[in-house]
Amino acid sequence: MAVRSSGAKSSAGNKRSVKKAVSLAETKAVAAAKVDARADKNSLKLDVNVFKEKIVHHLRCTIGTSEKKASKLAWWQALVATANELIFDRLTQTQYTHATKDTRAVHYLSAEFLMGRLTVNNLVSLEVYNTAKSALQELGIDINELCEEETDMALGNGGLGRLAACFMDSLATLAYPSVGYGIHYENGLFRQEIREGRQIERPDSWREYGCPWEVCRPESVQEVPIGGFVETQTAPDGSIRKVWHPEHMIKGVPWDIPVVGFRGASVTILRLWESRPTESFNWDVFNAGGYVDAQNEKAAVETISKVLYPNDSTEAGKMLRLTQQYFFSSCSLRDILRRYNRTHFHDYGEFAKKIAIQLNDTHPVIAIPELMRLLVDEEGISWDAAWEIVTEVFSYTNHTLLPEALEKWPVYIFEKLLPRHLEIIYEINYRFLNEVVEAKWSGDDEKKRKLSIIEEGPCKMVRMANLAVIASRKINGVAEIHSKLVRENLFPEFSTLWPDRFCNVTNGVTPRRWMLACNPGLAELYNEIAGKDWPLHLDSCAALRPYADDPQIQKRFMDIKFKNKVALAAEIKKLCGVEVDPHAMFDVQIKRLHEYKRQHLNLLYILHLYRKLLADPAMRIVPQVFIFGAKAAPAYTLAKNIIYAINVIGDKINNDYRIRNQLKVVFMPNYRVSLAEKIIPAADISEQISTAGYEASGTSNMKFSMNGALTLGTMDGANIEIVAEAGVENNFIFGMSVKDVQELKAKGYNPWDFYNSNQDLRAVVDWLDSDFFTEDRQALASIKHSLLEGGDPYMVLADFASYCAAHKRAEEMYADKARWAHAAIMNSASMGKFSSDRSIEDYVHNIWKLKNYEIKDEI
Ligand SMILES: *Cc1c(COP(=O)(O)O)cnc(C)c1O
């Protein structure tokens, strides 16, 4: 890359101020980079003046404005353009290396990628953040303000989509050949506003004025057929051929978002498909004068990638949703085949050697029959050969045991949209039941009924999870306990049939985003104690553990936390208008709102504390701020009522002078990745309180621990593995275990038993059915109703007493500063296992069998 020299423009004075602005870490990084030949060549990384000139150049020549009149948005766009110079060069190098070596690659298919903002992360990964900051500072611009201009890329609901984003970061960092495939939603997850305590959904038009990170790739457009009917042709020799006559063709336009690996190790692509009508689109109708009809159909096709379904852990079951899934799966497979055939010329002998496809949940499982169809119908391969390829290539990750989240599609929808795929599914099912199941459990119709891809009943359904298991080489859960439950409870017969197919890959999160970029104070401490490679080798953070009782390090660690709390307090004031004291214990529950996550258990405890404070005005407690962030699916009434309850109860408590500011409750609106990055570094307590057996893994639990919060949680998902690493004595574990839950369920759970036998519990549950907090008594009463008459499906009442006791332990420990600091440090320094790099290495070794390649500047 050609880089202009900084020239004589910069004054000596400027140079001095630059030197001052560059941190110690940067100086070290610069020194290290000088040893690195590649970085050395790339002087843009090192020179503030060059960076400054580049930004101004882009401001003028790319954005078309000037320093004098540029808006913040324009400055941000110029900053992105500058970063893109580095990124696209590195991308070209990466793709050149992979193409010339004909590498085996993984293709990560996911209907969701919750990327968040990219600016800070990309600059940090390119190691130019401090350079950019200084350059902008000299131009009189605050980099933080610019970064706030970026709208989150919220193309996902929650944990599943954020996991996919962390995996992209790790794949790029570890330089494994890979592509992420998804949907280019025009609207991501809705923006949440709170009006009079209630959630309002607003559209999220994240790229209304363009997104400077993405590039359109017209050369890789795909066309996907849909609808119509299947014709059976019999050749003179008696052989049968199936010909699909689709009703429509949909155009898939790919948008590429480069994902920068740490220190530019490699740049991987996230390829998102946008639906458009084809040029030939229903031309007949158009010519016959049906201009409006044609426009309507055009709108219908454009609708496919219009909006992300806002259901987290619930199945949408809508025709459009299946269309979305099929559309992006088919585009992605065609793209994979196109790239493969560039060098293999339709010889599929090497296909399974070169291609691994990971299915993130059942959303892309339609890719299985689609690949069968492409190979058999379009490439002319025999069924058996195609099936061998398919079963070598695909693997499937299960993310939930909740029955309402396991996707099933009515057969009639398949008949309408994907008639040929339905035939293929029937064929797969027929062979599976009559060859595999019959061989194992001869004559056992009950087993066949249970394992069949087709669920019989008044409305015949296609079970996508069964299809995934039957066709996948490996099936994994996302935490040890979850994978065990997948084997034992969800797919017991399948795991008897194929024990070797089932495995575990515990989730992880990227320490680049979730520590280095969002918590610079803590990052600096680890730079000093563990060396600056800790974001690549998170295990090395264990170097801090021996200092867990060192008063100086404890002070340093807790000062960092305090500074983060001060910043969050300002944000709370700005967003919620509530004054909170950063000395108070910050107790945080941020995640999607769902009954199984039990935000209402948290709320009951808050009511319990409030009630005690009112009963005894002289009582002094550890001052506490309860912080919530959560979106509810728009049709999930109880979840929305819980949001309303948090808001109105918070309002009452925050304005009750009698409790002397000892208790505050804030609901931060529009929870998303960029808000999580502000909240997590400031948390003292991480609430992870799902009913045991329901949270597959959780990933916010990991983010919190890394940043020195103590987990107050159940033995569920990855909490179990987190406390095994950080010490159960440094966290607050409470409630029933998975086994306890199963036993209580078997015995017959009766919430009234707990309600009747615990006075405190009874009082707070009854409080919900009063007009103490709001005129709209009904909304709060509905929560009580679900806990009693509703049967309390997630056993909130059964865990209440134990939850209160855990809080009491937390409050006591918080009062002992040294003990708390010890626990916070032990948590943060013990999270090596939960780097998404470790997860990716597990996938690579157990499932994908990839090699990584050093990317050199070769072209
Ligand atoms: C990490 C993350 C999640 C997942 O949180 P859980 O508490 O594990 O469910 C959801 N949303 C966002 C924005 C996240 O960053």
Short mmCIF file of N, CA and C and ligand atoms in Angstrom, two decimals, residues 114 157-159 162 514 590-592 596-597 671-673 676 680 688 695 697-701 703, ligand 1:
data_model
loop_
_atom_site.label_atom_id
_atom_site.label_comp_id
_atom_site.label_asym_id
_atom_site.label_seq_id
_atom_site.Cartn_x
_atom_site.Cartn_y
_atom_site.Cartn_z
N LEU A 114 -25.21 -10.76 15.38
CA LEU A 114 -25.41 -9.55 16.19
C LEU A 114 -24.06 -8.85 16.33
N ASN A 157 -31.10 -11.47 17.54
CA ASN A 157 -31.95 -11.28 18.70
C ASN A 157 -31.17 -11.15 20.00
N GLY A 158 -30.18 -12.03 20.18
CA GLY A 158 -29.50 -12.08 21.47
C GLY A 158 -28.31 -13.01 21.41
N GLY A 159 -28.24 -13.91 22.37
CA GLY A 159 -27.07 -14.76 22.55
C GLY A 159 -26.62 -15.51 21.30
N ARG A 162 -25.10 -13.09 18.79
CA ARG A 162 -23.85 -12.51 19.30
C ARG A 162 -22.75 -13.58 19.29
N TRP A 514 -14.88 -7.70 24.34
CA TRP A 514 -15.50 -7.70 25.67
C TRP A 514 -14.54 -7.41 26.81
N ILE A 590 -28.91 -8.05 32.40
CA ILE A 590 -29.15 -7.60 31.03
C ILE A 590 -29.17 -8.82 30.12
N LYS A 591 -30.27 -9.03 29.44
CA LYS A 591 -30.47 -10.18 28.54
C LYS A 591 -31.89 -10.07 28.01
N ARG A 592 -32.23 -10.87 27.01
CA ARG A 592 -33.60 -10.84 26.53
C ARG A 592 -34.57 -11.13 27.67
N TYR A 596 -38.04 -17.87 31.47
CA TYR A 596 -37.04 -18.81 32.00
C TYR A 596 -35.81 -18.09 32.55
N LYS A 597 -35.59 -16.84 32.09
CA LYS A 597 -34.45 -16.07 32.60
C LYS A 597 -34.77 -15.40 33.93
N TYR A 671 -31.66 -2.13 25.07
CA TYR A 671 -30.49 -2.97 25.32
C TYR A 671 -29.98 -3.56 24.01
N ARG A 672 -28.68 -3.42 23.81
CA ARG A 672 -28.04 -3.88 22.57
C ARG A 672 -26.55 -4.01 22.83
N VAL A 673 -25.77 -4.41 21.83
CA VAL A 673 -24.36 -4.68 22.05
C VAL A 673 -23.63 -3.44 22.59
N ALA A 676 -24.39 -2.89 26.15
CA ALA A 676 -23.74 -3.93 26.96
C ALA A 676 -22.28 -3.57 27.22
N ILE A 680 -21.35 -3.63 31.19
CA ILE A 680 -20.64 -4.78 31.75
C ILE A 680 -19.36 -4.41 32.52
N GLN A 688 -27.45 -14.20 36.84
CA GLN A 688 -27.58 -15.31 35.86
C GLN A 688 -28.49 -16.35 36.50
N GLU A 695 -31.20 -22.47 30.53
CA GLU A 695 -30.26 -21.60 29.79
C GLU A 695 -29.19 -22.50 29.21
N SER A 697 -26.39 -22.06 27.57
CA SER A 697 -25.04 -21.71 28.01
C SER A 697 -25.06 -20.35 28.70
N GLY A 698 -25.57 -19.36 27.95
CA GLY A 698 -25.39 -17.98 28.38
C GLY A 698 -24.02 -17.54 27.89
N THR A 699 -23.91 -16.28 27.53
CA THR A 699 -22.60 -15.74 27.19
C THR A 699 -22.35 -14.42 27.92
N SER A 700 -23.43 -13.75 28.34
CA SER A 700 -23.19 -12.52 29.10
C SER A 700 -22.53 -12.88 30.43
N ASN A 701 -22.85 -14.08 30.96
CA ASN A 701 -22.19 -14.53 32.19
C ASN A 701 -20.66 -14.48 32.05
N LYS A 703 -18.91 -12.57 29.78
CA LYS A 703 -18.49 -11.18 29.62
C LYS A 703 -18.35 -10.50 30.99
C1 LIG B 1 -24.06 -11.25 25.13
C2 LIG B 1 -25.34 -10.67 24.69
C3 LIG B 1 -26.52 -11.40 24.82
C4 LIG B 1 -26.58 -12.76 25.46
O1 LIG B 1 -26.85 -12.56 26.83
P1 LIG B 1 -27.30 -13.76 27.79
O2 LIG B 1 -27.38 -13.10 29.12
O3 LIG B 1 -26.21 -14.78 27.75
O4 LIG B 1 -28.60 -14.25 27.30
C5 LIG B 1 -27.70 -10.83 24.38
N1 LIG B 1 -27.72 -9.59 23.86
C6 LIG B 1 -26.61 -8.86 23.74
C7 LIG B 1 -26.70 -7.49 23.18
C8 LIG B 1 -25.38 -9.36 24.14
O5 LIG B 1 -24.28 -8.63 24.01
#
